mmCIF file with all atom_site columns, C-alpha atoms in Angstrom:
data_model
loop_
_atom_site.group_PDB
_atom_site.id
_atom_site.type_symbol
_atom_site.label_atom_id
_atom_site.label_alt_id
_atom_site.label_comp_id
_atom_site.label_asym_id
_atom_site.label_entity_id
_atom_site.label_seq_id
_atom_site.pdbx_PDB_ins_code
_atom_site.Cartn_x
_atom_site.Cartn_y
_atom_site.Cartn_z
_atom_site.occupancy
_atom_site.B_iso_or_equiv
_atom_site.pdbx_formal_charge
_atom_site.auth_seq_id
_atom_site.auth_comp_id
_atom_site.auth_asym_id
_atom_site.auth_atom_id
_atom_site.pdbx_PDB_model_num
ATOM 1   C CA . GLY A 1 1   ? 0.000  0.000  0.000   1.00 0.00 ? 26  GLY A CA 1
ATOM 2   C CA . ALA A 1 2   ? 0.781  3.752  0.035   1.00 0.00 ? 27  ALA A CA 1
ATOM 3   C CA . VAL A 1 3   ? 2.038  3.978  -3.524  1.00 0.00 ? 28  VAL A CA 1
ATOM 4   C CA . VAL A 1 4   ? 2.713  7.303  -5.188  1.00 0.00 ? 29  VAL A CA 1
ATOM 5   C CA . SER A 1 5   ? 3.363  7.701  -8.885  1.00 0.00 ? 30  SER A CA 1
ATOM 6   C CA . GLN A 1 6   ? 4.842  10.552 -10.873 1.00 0.00 ? 31  GLN A CA 1
ATOM 7   C CA . HIS A 1 7   ? 4.593  11.266 -14.550 1.00 0.00 ? 32  HIS A CA 1
ATOM 8   C CA . PRO A 1 8   ? 6.634  11.787 -16.585 1.00 0.00 ? 33  PRO A CA 1
ATOM 9   C CA . SER A 1 9   ? 9.767  10.201 -15.163 1.00 0.00 ? 34  SER A CA 1
ATOM 10  C CA . ARG A 1 10  ? 11.947 12.189 -17.501 1.00 0.00 ? 35  ARG A CA 1
ATOM 11  C CA . VAL A 1 11  ? 11.304 15.229 -19.657 1.00 0.00 ? 36  VAL A CA 1
ATOM 12  C CA . ILE A 1 12  ? 13.463 17.350 -21.923 1.00 0.00 ? 37  ILE A CA 1
ATOM 13  C CA . CYS A 1 13  ? 12.113 20.667 -23.111 1.00 0.00 ? 38  CYS A CA 1
ATOM 14  C CA . LYS A 1 14  ? 13.250 23.838 -24.809 1.00 0.00 ? 39  LYS A CA 1
ATOM 15  C CA . SER A 1 15  ? 13.852 27.018 -22.905 1.00 0.00 ? 40  SER A CA 1
ATOM 16  C CA . GLY A 1 16  ? 10.690 29.105 -22.617 1.00 0.00 ? 41  GLY A CA 1
ATOM 17  C CA . THR A 1 17  ? 8.236  26.242 -22.703 1.00 0.00 ? 42  THR A CA 1
ATOM 18  C CA . SER A 1 18  ? 6.085  24.980 -19.838 1.00 0.00 ? 43  SER A CA 1
ATOM 19  C CA . VAL A 1 19  ? 6.198  21.518 -18.353 1.00 0.00 ? 44  VAL A CA 1
ATOM 20  C CA . LYS A 1 20  ? 3.571  19.791 -16.235 1.00 0.00 ? 45  LYS A CA 1
ATOM 21  C CA . ILE A 1 21  ? 4.433  17.039 -13.756 1.00 0.00 ? 46  ILE A CA 1
ATOM 22  C CA . GLU A 1 22  ? 1.722  14.873 -12.232 1.00 0.00 ? 47  GLU A CA 1
ATOM 23  C CA . CYS A 1 23  ? 1.783  13.266 -8.801  1.00 0.00 ? 48  CYS A CA 1
ATOM 24  C CA . ARG A 1 24  ? -0.818 10.643 -7.924  1.00 0.00 ? 49  ARG A CA 1
ATOM 25  C CA . SER A 1 25  ? -1.538 8.682  -4.790  1.00 0.00 ? 50  SER A CA 1
ATOM 26  C CA . LEU A 1 26  ? -2.649 5.335  -6.160  1.00 0.00 ? 51  LEU A CA 1
ATOM 27  C CA . ASP A 1 27  ? -4.188 3.567  -3.202  1.00 0.00 ? 52  ASP A CA 1
ATOM 28  C CA . PHE A 1 28  ? -5.030 6.259  -0.699  1.00 0.00 ? 53  PHE A CA 1
ATOM 29  C CA . GLN A 1 29  ? -6.447 9.746  -0.596  1.00 0.00 ? 54  GLN A CA 1
ATOM 30  C CA . ALA A 1 30  ? -4.116 12.575 0.188   1.00 0.00 ? 55  ALA A CA 1
ATOM 31  C CA . THR A 1 31  ? -5.406 15.975 1.187   1.00 0.00 ? 56  THR A CA 1
ATOM 32  C CA . THR A 1 32  ? -1.819 17.138 1.364   1.00 0.00 ? 57  THR A CA 1
ATOM 33  C CA . MET A 1 33  ? 0.989  16.586 -1.095  1.00 0.00 ? 58  MET A CA 1
ATOM 34  C CA . PHE A 1 34  ? 4.452  18.083 -1.095  1.00 0.00 ? 59  PHE A CA 1
ATOM 35  C CA . TRP A 1 35  ? 6.774  19.097 -3.898  1.00 0.00 ? 60  TRP A CA 1
ATOM 36  C CA . TYR A 1 36  ? 10.532 18.919 -3.494  1.00 0.00 ? 61  TYR A CA 1
ATOM 37  C CA . ARG A 1 37  ? 13.489 19.764 -5.632  1.00 0.00 ? 62  ARG A CA 1
ATOM 38  C CA . GLN A 1 38  ? 16.756 17.899 -5.400  1.00 0.00 ? 63  GLN A CA 1
ATOM 39  C CA . PHE A 1 39  ? 20.073 18.985 -6.870  1.00 0.00 ? 64  PHE A CA 1
ATOM 40  C CA . PRO A 1 40  ? 22.769 16.403 -7.610  1.00 0.00 ? 65  PRO A CA 1
ATOM 41  C CA . LYS A 1 41  ? 24.376 14.946 -4.507  1.00 0.00 ? 66  LYS A CA 1
ATOM 42  C CA . GLN A 1 42  ? 22.198 17.116 -2.287  1.00 0.00 ? 67  GLN A CA 1
ATOM 43  C CA . SER A 1 43  ? 19.255 16.735 0.019   1.00 0.00 ? 68  SER A CA 1
ATOM 44  C CA . LEU A 1 44  ? 15.643 17.504 -0.728  1.00 0.00 ? 69  LEU A CA 1
ATOM 45  C CA . MET A 1 45  ? 14.485 21.086 -0.701  1.00 0.00 ? 70  MET A CA 1
ATOM 46  C CA . LEU A 1 46  ? 10.802 21.591 0.026   1.00 0.00 ? 71  LEU A CA 1
ATOM 47  C CA . MET A 1 47  ? 9.267  23.863 -2.573  1.00 0.00 ? 72  MET A CA 1
ATOM 48  C CA . ALA A 1 48  ? 5.624  23.913 -1.596  1.00 0.00 ? 73  ALA A CA 1
ATOM 49  C CA . THR A 1 49  ? 2.807  22.216 0.234   1.00 0.00 ? 74  THR A CA 1
ATOM 50  C CA . SER A 1 50  ? -0.205 21.377 -1.881  1.00 0.00 ? 75  SER A CA 1
ATOM 51  C CA . ASN A 1 51  ? -3.595 21.140 -0.206  1.00 0.00 ? 76  ASN A CA 1
ATOM 52  C CA . GLU A 1 52  ? -6.627 19.739 -1.971  1.00 0.00 ? 77  GLU A CA 1
ATOM 53  C CA . GLY A 1 53  ? -9.109 22.418 -2.838  1.00 0.00 ? 78  GLY A CA 1
ATOM 54  C CA . SER A 1 54  ? -7.016 25.345 -1.712  1.00 0.00 ? 79  SER A CA 1
ATOM 55  C CA . LYS A 1 55  ? -3.996 27.349 -2.733  1.00 0.00 ? 80  LYS A CA 1
ATOM 56  C CA . ALA A 1 56  ? -0.566 25.874 -2.283  1.00 0.00 ? 81  ALA A CA 1
ATOM 57  C CA . THR A 1 57  ? 1.782  27.182 0.359   1.00 0.00 ? 82  THR A CA 1
ATOM 58  C CA . TYR A 1 58  ? 5.192  28.034 -1.040  1.00 0.00 ? 83  TYR A CA 1
ATOM 59  C CA . GLU A 1 59  ? 8.463  28.045 0.826   1.00 0.00 ? 84  GLU A CA 1
ATOM 60  C CA . GLN A 1 60  ? 10.456 31.221 1.057   1.00 0.00 ? 85  GLN A CA 1
ATOM 61  C CA . GLY A 1 61  ? 12.347 31.943 -2.115  1.00 0.00 ? 86  GLY A CA 1
ATOM 62  C CA . VAL A 1 62  ? 10.196 29.773 -4.378  1.00 0.00 ? 87  VAL A CA 1
ATOM 63  C CA . GLU A 1 63  ? 8.489  31.714 -7.150  1.00 0.00 ? 88  GLU A CA 1
ATOM 64  C CA . LYS A 1 64  ? 4.819  30.845 -7.069  1.00 0.00 ? 89  LYS A CA 1
ATOM 65  C CA . ASP A 1 65  ? 4.221  32.254 -10.542 1.00 0.00 ? 90  ASP A CA 1
ATOM 66  C CA . LYS A 1 66  ? 6.931  30.063 -11.961 1.00 0.00 ? 91  LYS A CA 1
ATOM 67  C CA . PHE A 1 67  ? 6.021  26.862 -10.178 1.00 0.00 ? 92  PHE A CA 1
ATOM 68  C CA . LEU A 1 68  ? 2.256  26.517 -10.417 1.00 0.00 ? 93  LEU A CA 1
ATOM 69  C CA . ILE A 1 69  ? 0.691  23.887 -8.220  1.00 0.00 ? 94  ILE A CA 1
ATOM 70  C CA . ASN A 1 70  ? -2.809 22.522 -8.545  1.00 0.00 ? 95  ASN A CA 1
ATOM 71  C CA . HIS A 1 71  ? -4.351 19.945 -6.233  1.00 0.00 ? 96  HIS A CA 1
ATOM 72  C CA . ALA A 1 72  ? -7.750 19.429 -7.765  1.00 0.00 ? 97  ALA A CA 1
ATOM 73  C CA . SER A 1 73  ? -8.554 16.020 -6.318  1.00 0.00 ? 98  SER A CA 1
ATOM 74  C CA . LEU A 1 74  ? -7.642 13.869 -3.360  1.00 0.00 ? 99  LEU A CA 1
ATOM 75  C CA . THR A 1 75  ? -5.334 11.756 -5.494  1.00 0.00 ? 100 THR A CA 1
ATOM 76  C CA . LEU A 1 76  ? -3.731 14.198 -7.911  1.00 0.00 ? 101 LEU A CA 1
ATOM 77  C CA . SER A 1 77  ? -1.453 17.188 -7.613  1.00 0.00 ? 102 SER A CA 1
ATOM 78  C CA . THR A 1 78  ? 0.313  18.828 -10.525 1.00 0.00 ? 103 THR A CA 1
ATOM 79  C CA . LEU A 1 79  ? 3.389  21.020 -10.718 1.00 0.00 ? 104 LEU A CA 1
ATOM 80  C CA . THR A 1 80  ? 3.762  23.202 -13.787 1.00 0.00 ? 105 THR A CA 1
ATOM 81  C CA . VAL A 1 81  ? 7.113  24.793 -14.440 1.00 0.00 ? 106 VAL A CA 1
ATOM 82  C CA . THR A 1 82  ? 6.276  27.830 -16.527 1.00 0.00 ? 107 THR A CA 1
ATOM 83  C CA . SER A 1 83  ? 8.659  29.414 -19.009 1.00 0.00 ? 108 SER A CA 1
ATOM 84  C CA . ALA A 1 84  ? 11.327 26.937 -18.059 1.00 0.00 ? 109 ALA A CA 1
ATOM 85  C CA . HIS A 1 85  ? 14.987 27.895 -18.260 1.00 0.00 ? 110 HIS A CA 1
ATOM 86  C CA . PRO A 1 86  ? 18.149 25.816 -17.953 1.00 0.00 ? 111 PRO A CA 1
ATOM 87  C CA . GLU A 1 87  ? 18.502 26.744 -14.280 1.00 0.00 ? 112 GLU A CA 1
ATOM 88  C CA . ASP A 1 88  ? 15.187 24.981 -13.647 1.00 0.00 ? 113 ASP A CA 1
ATOM 89  C CA . SER A 1 89  ? 16.767 21.694 -14.677 1.00 0.00 ? 114 SER A CA 1
ATOM 90  C CA . SER A 1 90  ? 16.587 19.449 -11.656 1.00 0.00 ? 115 SER A CA 1
ATOM 91  C CA . PHE A 1 91  ? 15.074 16.344 -10.104 1.00 0.00 ? 116 PHE A CA 1
ATOM 92  C CA . TYR A 1 92  ? 11.574 17.046 -8.832  1.00 0.00 ? 117 TYR A CA 1
ATOM 93  C CA . ILE A 1 93  ? 10.019 14.702 -6.292  1.00 0.00 ? 118 ILE A CA 1
ATOM 94  C CA . CYS A 1 94  ? 6.529  14.719 -4.880  1.00 0.00 ? 119 CYS A CA 1
ATOM 95  C CA . SER A 1 95  ? 5.178  13.071 -1.779  1.00 0.00 ? 120 SER A CA 1
ATOM 96  C CA . ALA A 1 96  ? 1.699  12.374 -0.511  1.00 0.00 ? 121 ALA A CA 1
ATOM 97  C CA . ARG A 1 97  ? 0.762  12.556 3.106   1.00 0.00 ? 122 ARG A CA 1
ATOM 98  C CA . PHE A 1 98  ? -0.946 9.483  4.493   1.00 0.00 ? 123 PHE A CA 1
ATOM 99  C CA . THR A 1 99  ? -2.769 9.851  7.770   1.00 0.00 ? 124 THR A CA 1
ATOM 100 C CA . GLY A 1 100 ? -4.839 7.194  9.378   1.00 0.00 ? 125 GLY A CA 1
ATOM 101 C CA . PHE A 1 101 ? -4.182 3.759  10.685  1.00 0.00 ? 126 PHE A CA 1
ATOM 102 C CA . GLY A 1 102 ? -1.528 1.391  9.452   1.00 0.00 ? 127 GLY A CA 1
ATOM 103 C CA . GLY A 1 103 ? -0.291 -1.750 11.114  1.00 0.00 ? 128 GLY A CA 1
ATOM 104 C CA . GLY A 1 104 ? -2.673 -1.212 14.021  1.00 0.00 ? 129 GLY A CA 1
ATOM 105 C CA . GLU A 1 105 ? -1.429 2.242  14.912  1.00 0.00 ? 130 GLU A CA 1
ATOM 106 C CA . SER A 1 106 ? -2.082 5.772  13.836  1.00 0.00 ? 131 SER A CA 1
ATOM 107 C CA . THR A 1 107 ? 0.330  7.174  11.353  1.00 0.00 ? 132 THR A CA 1
ATOM 108 C CA . ASP A 1 108 ? 1.234  10.426 9.643   1.00 0.00 ? 133 ASP A CA 1
ATOM 109 C CA . THR A 1 109 ? 3.736  9.634  6.947   1.00 0.00 ? 134 THR A CA 1
ATOM 110 C CA . GLN A 1 110 ? 4.881  10.995 3.615   1.00 0.00 ? 135 GLN A CA 1
ATOM 111 C CA . TYR A 1 111 ? 5.204  8.521  0.769   1.00 0.00 ? 136 TYR A CA 1
ATOM 112 C CA . PHE A 1 112 ? 7.306  9.597  -2.153  1.00 0.00 ? 137 PHE A CA 1
ATOM 113 C CA . GLY A 1 113 ? 6.970  9.311  -5.870  1.00 0.00 ? 138 GLY A CA 1
ATOM 114 C CA . PRO A 1 114 ? 9.846  8.092  -8.044  1.00 0.00 ? 139 PRO A CA 1
ATOM 115 C CA . GLY A 1 115 ? 10.774 11.595 -9.182  1.00 0.00 ? 140 GLY A CA 1
ATOM 116 C CA . THR A 1 116 ? 10.897 13.482 -12.469 1.00 0.00 ? 141 THR A CA 1
ATOM 117 C CA . ARG A 1 117 ? 14.137 14.467 -14.139 1.00 0.00 ? 142 ARG A CA 1
ATOM 118 C CA . LEU A 1 118 ? 13.644 17.795 -15.927 1.00 0.00 ? 143 LEU A CA 1
ATOM 119 C CA . THR A 1 119 ? 16.213 18.983 -18.424 1.00 0.00 ? 144 THR A CA 1
ATOM 120 C CA . VAL A 1 120 ? 15.746 22.380 -20.027 1.00 0.00 ? 145 VAL A CA 1
ATOM 121 C CA . LEU A 1 121 ? 17.824 23.017 -23.132 1.00 0.00 ? 146 LEU A CA 1
ATOM 122 C CA . ALA B 2 1   ? 12.168 25.311 13.909  1.00 0.00 ? 18  ALA B CA 1
ATOM 123 C CA . GLN B 2 2   ? 13.421 21.776 13.652  1.00 0.00 ? 19  GLN B CA 1
ATOM 124 C CA . SER B 2 3   ? 16.727 20.737 12.148  1.00 0.00 ? 20  SER B CA 1
ATOM 125 C CA . VAL B 2 4   ? 18.506 17.493 11.360  1.00 0.00 ? 21  VAL B CA 1
ATOM 126 C CA . THR B 2 5   ? 22.201 16.684 11.242  1.00 0.00 ? 22  THR B CA 1
ATOM 127 C CA . GLN B 2 6   ? 23.709 13.664 9.577   1.00 0.00 ? 23  GLN B CA 1
ATOM 128 C CA . PRO B 2 7   ? 27.386 13.966 10.457  1.00 0.00 ? 24  PRO B CA 1
ATOM 129 C CA . ASP B 2 8   ? 28.644 11.372 7.996   1.00 0.00 ? 25  ASP B CA 1
ATOM 130 C CA . ILE B 2 9   ? 28.525 12.326 4.334   1.00 0.00 ? 26  ILE B CA 1
ATOM 131 C CA . HIS B 2 10  ? 30.028 9.054  3.150   1.00 0.00 ? 27  HIS B CA 1
ATOM 132 C CA . ILE B 2 11  ? 30.354 5.675  4.817   1.00 0.00 ? 28  ILE B CA 1
ATOM 133 C CA . THR B 2 12  ? 31.968 2.557  3.400   1.00 0.00 ? 29  THR B CA 1
ATOM 134 C CA . VAL B 2 13  ? 31.430 -0.858 4.940   1.00 0.00 ? 30  VAL B CA 1
ATOM 135 C CA . SER B 2 14  ? 32.213 -4.383 3.875   1.00 0.00 ? 31  SER B CA 1
ATOM 136 C CA . GLU B 2 15  ? 29.388 -6.686 2.960   1.00 0.00 ? 32  GLU B CA 1
ATOM 137 C CA . GLY B 2 16  ? 28.310 -8.626 6.014   1.00 0.00 ? 33  GLY B CA 1
ATOM 138 C CA . ALA B 2 17  ? 29.569 -5.996 8.432   1.00 0.00 ? 34  ALA B CA 1
ATOM 139 C CA . SER B 2 18  ? 27.326 -4.077 10.769  1.00 0.00 ? 35  SER B CA 1
ATOM 140 C CA . LEU B 2 19  ? 26.180 -0.562 9.998   1.00 0.00 ? 36  LEU B CA 1
ATOM 141 C CA . GLU B 2 20  ? 25.210 2.477  12.007  1.00 0.00 ? 37  GLU B CA 1
ATOM 142 C CA . LEU B 2 21  ? 24.193 5.759  10.408  1.00 0.00 ? 38  LEU B CA 1
ATOM 143 C CA . ARG B 2 22  ? 23.971 8.716  12.713  1.00 0.00 ? 39  ARG B CA 1
ATOM 144 C CA . CYS B 2 23  ? 21.185 11.246 12.932  1.00 0.00 ? 40  CYS B CA 1
ATOM 145 C CA . ASN B 2 24  ? 20.802 14.076 15.421  1.00 0.00 ? 41  ASN B CA 1
ATOM 146 C CA . TYR B 2 25  ? 17.849 16.398 15.542  1.00 0.00 ? 42  TYR B CA 1
ATOM 147 C CA . SER B 2 26  ? 16.885 19.654 17.127  1.00 0.00 ? 43  SER B CA 1
ATOM 148 C CA . TYR B 2 27  ? 13.291 20.127 18.229  1.00 0.00 ? 44  TYR B CA 1
ATOM 149 C CA . GLY B 2 28  ? 11.602 21.409 21.347  1.00 0.00 ? 45  GLY B CA 1
ATOM 150 C CA . ALA B 2 29  ? 9.592  18.280 22.022  1.00 0.00 ? 46  ALA B CA 1
ATOM 151 C CA . THR B 2 30  ? 9.462  14.738 20.723  1.00 0.00 ? 47  THR B CA 1
ATOM 152 C CA . PRO B 2 31  ? 9.249  14.950 16.952  1.00 0.00 ? 48  PRO B CA 1
ATOM 153 C CA . TYR B 2 32  ? 8.195  12.462 14.377  1.00 0.00 ? 49  TYR B CA 1
ATOM 154 C CA . LEU B 2 33  ? 11.347 10.793 13.060  1.00 0.00 ? 50  LEU B CA 1
ATOM 155 C CA . PHE B 2 34  ? 11.894 8.996  9.768   1.00 0.00 ? 51  PHE B CA 1
ATOM 156 C CA . TRP B 2 35  ? 14.571 7.239  7.808   1.00 0.00 ? 52  TRP B CA 1
ATOM 157 C CA . TYR B 2 36  ? 14.288 7.089  4.035   1.00 0.00 ? 53  TYR B CA 1
ATOM 158 C CA . VAL B 2 37  ? 16.535 5.442  1.454   1.00 0.00 ? 54  VAL B CA 1
ATOM 159 C CA . GLN B 2 38  ? 17.120 6.669  -2.091  1.00 0.00 ? 55  GLN B CA 1
ATOM 160 C CA . SER B 2 39  ? 18.718 4.716  -4.900  1.00 0.00 ? 56  SER B CA 1
ATOM 161 C CA . PRO B 2 40  ? 20.268 6.695  -7.776  1.00 0.00 ? 57  PRO B CA 1
ATOM 162 C CA . GLY B 2 41  ? 17.662 8.432  -9.906  1.00 0.00 ? 58  GLY B CA 1
ATOM 163 C CA . GLN B 2 42  ? 14.822 7.184  -7.743  1.00 0.00 ? 59  GLN B CA 1
ATOM 164 C CA . GLY B 2 43  ? 12.397 8.573  -5.209  1.00 0.00 ? 60  GLY B CA 1
ATOM 165 C CA . LEU B 2 44  ? 12.603 7.953  -1.496  1.00 0.00 ? 61  LEU B CA 1
ATOM 166 C CA . GLN B 2 45  ? 11.503 4.747  0.165   1.00 0.00 ? 62  GLN B CA 1
ATOM 167 C CA . LEU B 2 46  ? 10.422 4.752  3.783   1.00 0.00 ? 63  LEU B CA 1
ATOM 168 C CA . LEU B 2 47  ? 12.564 2.458  5.941   1.00 0.00 ? 64  LEU B CA 1
ATOM 169 C CA . LEU B 2 48  ? 11.028 3.132  9.330   1.00 0.00 ? 65  LEU B CA 1
ATOM 170 C CA . LYS B 2 49  ? 9.456  5.791  11.493  1.00 0.00 ? 66  LYS B CA 1
ATOM 171 C CA . TYR B 2 50  ? 9.068  6.743  15.136  1.00 0.00 ? 67  TYR B CA 1
ATOM 172 C CA . PHE B 2 51  ? 6.115  8.591  16.585  1.00 0.00 ? 68  PHE B CA 1
ATOM 173 C CA . SER B 2 52  ? 5.962  7.445  20.195  1.00 0.00 ? 69  SER B CA 1
ATOM 174 C CA . GLY B 2 53  ? 6.182  4.385  22.398  1.00 0.00 ? 70  GLY B CA 1
ATOM 175 C CA . ASP B 2 54  ? 8.905  1.788  22.113  1.00 0.00 ? 71  ASP B CA 1
ATOM 176 C CA . THR B 2 55  ? 12.130 3.625  21.333  1.00 0.00 ? 72  THR B CA 1
ATOM 177 C CA . LEU B 2 56  ? 13.531 0.798  19.248  1.00 0.00 ? 73  LEU B CA 1
ATOM 178 C CA . VAL B 2 57  ? 11.708 0.566  15.960  1.00 0.00 ? 74  VAL B CA 1
ATOM 179 C CA . GLN B 2 58  ? 11.993 -2.087 13.323  1.00 0.00 ? 75  GLN B CA 1
ATOM 180 C CA . GLY B 2 59  ? 11.788 -1.305 9.652   1.00 0.00 ? 76  GLY B CA 1
ATOM 181 C CA . ILE B 2 60  ? 11.986 -2.961 6.311   1.00 0.00 ? 77  ILE B CA 1
ATOM 182 C CA . LYS B 2 61  ? 15.038 -4.692 4.851   1.00 0.00 ? 78  LYS B CA 1
ATOM 183 C CA . GLY B 2 62  ? 16.353 -5.623 8.292   1.00 0.00 ? 79  GLY B CA 1
ATOM 184 C CA . PHE B 2 63  ? 16.922 -2.053 9.463   1.00 0.00 ? 80  PHE B CA 1
ATOM 185 C CA . GLU B 2 64  ? 16.193 -0.743 12.918  1.00 0.00 ? 81  GLU B CA 1
ATOM 186 C CA . ALA B 2 65  ? 16.580 2.608  14.646  1.00 0.00 ? 82  ALA B CA 1
ATOM 187 C CA . GLU B 2 66  ? 16.666 3.708  18.233  1.00 0.00 ? 83  GLU B CA 1
ATOM 188 C CA . PHE B 2 67  ? 15.262 6.980  19.520  1.00 0.00 ? 84  PHE B CA 1
ATOM 189 C CA . LYS B 2 68  ? 17.356 8.407  22.338  1.00 0.00 ? 85  LYS B CA 1
ATOM 190 C CA . ARG B 2 69  ? 15.753 11.488 23.782  1.00 0.00 ? 86  ARG B CA 1
ATOM 191 C CA . SER B 2 70  ? 18.721 12.331 26.011  1.00 0.00 ? 87  SER B CA 1
ATOM 192 C CA . GLN B 2 71  ? 21.015 12.443 22.985  1.00 0.00 ? 88  GLN B CA 1
ATOM 193 C CA . SER B 2 72  ? 18.481 13.849 20.510  1.00 0.00 ? 89  SER B CA 1
ATOM 194 C CA . SER B 2 73  ? 19.444 11.026 18.227  1.00 0.00 ? 90  SER B CA 1
ATOM 195 C CA . PHE B 2 74  ? 17.755 8.523  15.965  1.00 0.00 ? 91  PHE B CA 1
ATOM 196 C CA . ASN B 2 75  ? 20.519 6.324  14.601  1.00 0.00 ? 92  ASN B CA 1
ATOM 197 C CA . LEU B 2 76  ? 19.865 3.712  11.956  1.00 0.00 ? 93  LEU B CA 1
ATOM 198 C CA . ARG B 2 77  ? 21.400 0.264  12.312  1.00 0.00 ? 94  ARG B CA 1
ATOM 199 C CA . LYS B 2 78  ? 21.674 -2.974 10.443  1.00 0.00 ? 95  LYS B CA 1
ATOM 200 C CA . PRO B 2 79  ? 23.529 -6.006 11.790  1.00 0.00 ? 96  PRO B CA 1
ATOM 201 C CA . SER B 2 80  ? 24.725 -7.323 8.427   1.00 0.00 ? 97  SER B CA 1
ATOM 202 C CA . VAL B 2 81  ? 24.889 -5.147 5.335   1.00 0.00 ? 98  VAL B CA 1
ATOM 203 C CA . HIS B 2 82  ? 24.152 -6.482 1.866   1.00 0.00 ? 99  HIS B CA 1
ATOM 204 C CA . TRP B 2 83  ? 25.620 -5.081 -1.342  1.00 0.00 ? 100 TRP B CA 1
ATOM 205 C CA . SER B 2 84  ? 22.120 -4.001 -2.379  1.00 0.00 ? 101 SER B CA 1
ATOM 206 C CA . ASP B 2 85  ? 22.000 -1.632 0.613   1.00 0.00 ? 102 ASP B CA 1
ATOM 207 C CA . ALA B 2 86  ? 24.345 0.772  -1.171  1.00 0.00 ? 103 ALA B CA 1
ATOM 208 C CA . ALA B 2 87  ? 22.316 3.969  -1.538  1.00 0.00 ? 104 ALA B CA 1
ATOM 209 C CA . GLU B 2 88  ? 21.731 7.415  -0.038  1.00 0.00 ? 105 GLU B CA 1
ATOM 210 C CA . TYR B 2 89  ? 20.072 7.479  3.374   1.00 0.00 ? 106 TYR B CA 1
ATOM 211 C CA . PHE B 2 90  ? 18.126 10.441 4.672   1.00 0.00 ? 107 PHE B CA 1
ATOM 212 C CA . CYS B 2 91  ? 16.974 11.123 8.185   1.00 0.00 ? 108 CYS B CA 1
ATOM 213 C CA . ALA B 2 92  ? 13.974 13.440 8.522   1.00 0.00 ? 109 ALA B CA 1
ATOM 214 C CA . VAL B 2 93  ? 12.116 15.106 11.354  1.00 0.00 ? 110 VAL B CA 1
ATOM 215 C CA . GLY B 2 94  ? 8.515  16.290 11.371  1.00 0.00 ? 111 GLY B CA 1
ATOM 216 C CA . ALA B 2 95  ? 6.572  18.337 13.868  1.00 0.00 ? 112 ALA B CA 1
ATOM 217 C CA . PRO B 2 96  ? 3.559  16.559 15.379  1.00 0.00 ? 113 PRO B CA 1
ATOM 218 C CA . GLY B 2 97  ? 0.492  18.537 14.512  1.00 0.00 ? 114 GLY B CA 1
ATOM 219 C CA . GLY B 2 98  ? 2.497  20.596 12.067  1.00 0.00 ? 115 GLY B CA 1
ATOM 220 C CA . GLY B 2 99  ? 1.076  19.015 8.963   1.00 0.00 ? 116 GLY B CA 1
ATOM 221 C CA . ASN B 2 100 ? 4.018  16.630 8.907   1.00 0.00 ? 117 ASN B CA 1
ATOM 222 C CA . LYS B 2 101 ? 6.188  19.110 7.059   1.00 0.00 ? 118 LYS B CA 1
ATOM 223 C CA . LEU B 2 102 ? 9.532  17.350 7.041   1.00 0.00 ? 119 LEU B CA 1
ATOM 224 C CA . THR B 2 103 ? 13.032 18.659 7.436   1.00 0.00 ? 120 THR B CA 1
ATOM 225 C CA . PHE B 2 104 ? 15.642 16.409 5.887   1.00 0.00 ? 121 PHE B CA 1
ATOM 226 C CA . GLY B 2 105 ? 19.232 15.870 6.790   1.00 0.00 ? 122 GLY B CA 1
ATOM 227 C CA . THR B 2 106 ? 21.910 16.213 4.147   1.00 0.00 ? 123 THR B CA 1
ATOM 228 C CA . GLY B 2 107 ? 22.066 12.476 3.653   1.00 0.00 ? 124 GLY B CA 1
ATOM 229 C CA . THR B 2 108 ? 24.688 9.758  4.069   1.00 0.00 ? 125 THR B CA 1
ATOM 230 C CA . GLN B 2 109 ? 26.005 7.946  1.030   1.00 0.00 ? 126 GLN B CA 1
ATOM 231 C CA . LEU B 2 110 ? 26.588 4.292  1.837   1.00 0.00 ? 127 LEU B CA 1
ATOM 232 C CA . LYS B 2 111 ? 29.064 2.293  -0.188  1.00 0.00 ? 128 LYS B CA 1
ATOM 233 C CA . VAL B 2 112 ? 29.323 -1.455 0.311   1.00 0.00 ? 129 VAL B CA 1
ATOM 234 C CA . GLU B 2 113 ? 32.539 -3.232 -0.513  1.00 0.00 ? 130 GLU B CA 1
ATOM 235 C CA . LEU B 2 114 ? 32.297 -6.819 -1.641  1.00 0.00 ? 131 LEU B CA 1
#
């Protein structure tokens, strides 16, 4: 259980174009999803928190007009990188927050997608 | 605000040897604590988590971790490492009631020598 998918796994685009990345929780509903960015050999940097039916909350320094987040259903959040430039090239990872009961105990855990490698030429 | 320190950037162990990866956190109360593993080009897989109760928690793939409040630590251990355990390991801390917004450590790269 608690499987999260991301699509696409890899995308190459030209500078100035927009790219949409989907994050889906496959076997549970997630009112909250998170979007991270990871640079090579580095840790995860939280970009924003996506809440179903409301506006995303962006971390300091993240341009909300550049990284558009939509969380229209309990199983889908999308990240759109608008007018992408080479400096936006990175590994983007989403996670979905699972709350409830698992293994006989309450839990509050993020489950991660496999990531999307974005390359902007 | 919470923070996490993983003091070891790289660790190399021989296959079959024991492993301990260190994690220290800073938080005003007892946080939620997690260990995740990441293989190259992949997302993160949850190894184990601690919320409360028994301070020694068992996870997948034979890993365990012990929460030590007095040391603000949550070290990950495995008694016998397999070559397939080579990966990046991240410790993370979340604030109970804080929407589980996680703060990650910088990660420890594990190399396993055959």
